[in-house]
mmCIF file of C-alpha atoms in Angstrom:
data_model
loop_
_atom_site.group_PDB
_atom_site.id
_atom_site.type_symbol
_atom_site.label_atom_id
_atom_site.label_comp_id
_atom_site.label_asym_id
_atom_site.label_seq_id
_atom_site.Cartn_x
_atom_site.Cartn_y
_atom_site.Cartn_z
ATOM 1 C CA MET R 1 -16.903 -18.778 -74.599
ATOM 2 C CA ASP R 2 -19.062 -21.677 -73.533
ATOM 3 C CA SER R 3 -17.862 -23.496 -70.420
ATOM 4 C CA LEU R 4 -19.716 -26.621 -71.643
ATOM 5 C CA ASP R 5 -20.869 -27.127 -68.066
ATOM 6 C CA TRP R 6 -24.275 -28.145 -69.442
ATOM 7 C CA LYS R 7 -22.660 -31.357 -70.741
ATOM 8 C CA GLU R 8 -22.193 -32.443 -67.127
ATOM 9 C CA ILE R 9 -18.424 -32.629 -67.529
ATOM 10 C CA SER R 10 -16.451 -32.722 -64.278
ATOM 11 C CA ALA R 11 -15.550 -29.623 -62.300
ATOM 12 C CA GLY R 12 -11.920 -30.167 -63.245
ATOM 13 C CA GLU R 13 -12.772 -30.269 -66.947
ATOM 14 C CA ILE R 14 -14.851 -27.098 -66.647
ATOM 15 C CA THR R 15 -11.993 -25.377 -64.828
ATOM 16 C CA GLN R 16 -9.422 -26.485 -67.394
ATOM 17 C CA ARG R 17 -11.590 -25.457 -70.334
ATOM 18 C CA VAL R 18 -12.346 -21.986 -68.978
ATOM 19 C CA THR R 19 -8.884 -21.133 -67.659
ATOM 20 C CA SER R 20 -7.156 -22.304 -70.842
ATOM 21 C CA LYS R 21 -9.456 -20.479 -73.266
ATOM 22 C CA VAL R 22 -10.273 -17.212 -71.511
ATOM 23 C CA CYS R 23 -8.640 -14.042 -72.828
ATOM 24 C CA PRO R 24 -9.067 -10.321 -72.127
ATOM 25 C CA GLY R 25 -12.650 -9.294 -72.866
ATOM 26 C CA SER R 26 -14.000 -12.840 -72.706
ATOM 27 C CA ILE R 27 -17.565 -13.457 -71.682
ATOM 28 C CA VAL R 28 -17.825 -16.912 -70.145
ATOM 29 C CA LEU R 29 -21.161 -18.681 -70.324
ATOM 30 C CA PHE R 30 -22.194 -20.810 -67.361
ATOM 31 C CA HIS R 31 -25.589 -22.427 -66.878
ATOM 32 C CA ASN R 32 -27.332 -22.057 -63.531
ATOM 33 C CA ALA R 33 -28.613 -25.642 -63.480
ATOM 34 C CA ALA R 34 -25.323 -27.299 -64.469
ATOM 35 C CA LEU R 35 -24.307 -30.057 -62.098
ATOM 36 C CA HIS R 36 -20.620 -29.275 -61.460
ATOM 37 C CA THR R 37 -20.484 -25.496 -61.974
ATOM 38 C CA PRO R 38 -20.744 -24.594 -58.257
ATOM 39 C CA GLU R 39 -17.798 -26.882 -57.577
ATOM 40 C CA ALA R 40 -15.703 -25.428 -60.431
ATOM 41 C CA LEU R 41 -16.286 -21.713 -59.858
ATOM 42 C CA PRO R 42 -14.029 -21.156 -56.810
ATOM 43 C CA ASP R 43 -10.999 -22.608 -58.637
ATOM 44 C CA ILE R 44 -11.804 -20.711 -61.840
ATOM 45 C CA LEU R 45 -12.163 -17.402 -60.001
ATOM 46 C CA GLN R 46 -8.985 -17.944 -57.968
ATOM 47 C CA CYS R 47 -6.955 -18.873 -61.062
ATOM 48 C CA LEU R 48 -8.180 -15.923 -63.121
ATOM 49 C CA LEU R 49 -7.679 -13.453 -60.260
ATOM 50 C CA GLN R 50 -4.091 -14.695 -59.862
ATOM 51 C CA GLU R 51 -3.570 -14.095 -63.586
ATOM 52 C CA GLY R 52 -4.682 -10.481 -63.131
ATOM 53 C CA TYR R 53 -8.210 -10.723 -64.492
ATOM 54 C CA THR R 54 -11.042 -8.704 -63.004
ATOM 55 C CA PHE R 55 -14.740 -9.396 -63.220
ATOM 56 C CA VAL R 56 -17.374 -6.915 -64.314
ATOM 57 C CA PRO R 57 -21.099 -7.085 -65.000
ATOM 58 C CA ILE R 58 -22.023 -7.750 -68.612
ATOM 59 C CA SER R 59 -23.522 -4.252 -68.741
ATOM 60 C CA GLN R 60 -19.982 -2.840 -68.611
ATOM 61 C CA LEU R 61 -18.902 -4.885 -71.645
ATOM 62 C CA ILE R 62 -21.839 -4.349 -73.966
ATOM 63 C CA LEU R 63 -22.161 -1.005 -75.747
ATOM 64 C CA SER R 64 -25.503 0.682 -75.301
ATOM 65 C CA GLY R 65 -27.472 2.267 -78.103
ATOM 66 C CA SER R 66 -28.572 1.028 -81.496
ATOM 67 C CA CYS R 67 -26.647 -1.216 -83.857
ATOM 68 C CA GLY R 68 -25.818 0.713 -87.018
ATOM 69 C CA THR R 69 -26.156 4.063 -85.261
ATOM 70 C CA ASP R 70 -24.088 3.901 -82.079
ATOM 71 C CA TYR R 71 -22.023 0.806 -82.891
ATOM 72 C CA THR R 72 -21.452 -1.856 -85.521
ATOM 73 C CA ILE R 73 -20.747 -5.554 -85.112
ATOM 74 C CA ASP R 74 -17.682 -6.882 -86.922
ATOM 75 C CA HIS R 75 -17.160 -10.302 -88.501
ATOM 76 C CA THR R 76 -16.019 -11.765 -85.145
ATOM 77 C CA GLY R 77 -19.180 -10.628 -83.363
ATOM 78 C CA ARG R 78 -17.512 -7.775 -81.489
ATOM 79 C CA GLN R 79 -19.236 -4.453 -81.009
ATOM 80 C CA CYS R 80 -17.298 -1.498 -82.417
ATOM 81 C CA PRO R 81 -18.262 2.071 -81.485
ATOM 82 C CA SER R 82 -19.396 4.188 -84.412
ATOM 83 C CA GLN R 83 -17.175 7.105 -85.195
#
C-alpha cells in the first residue's frame, strides 16, 4: 500500500493512512525523499508493534524463482507457489 508520503501530507496523515490500511502481509511503500516520513515512522512502527505486527525484509515476502515455473501471480497481484 502506498503511504502517499510523496504528496507531502502531514506526518499525522501518513500515520493514520498506514495504520488504518495495513493488514497481515502488507508491503508499505515509503519514499526516501518525502518530507514528513521521518517524523511519521516512529509512531507508525510503535502502533504496528503494539498491534502485534513484525517487520521483515522484502526478500522474506517475495517468492524466489521464475513466474510460471516456481510461482504464479493471481488476480490480486499475490504470488502463489506452484504445486
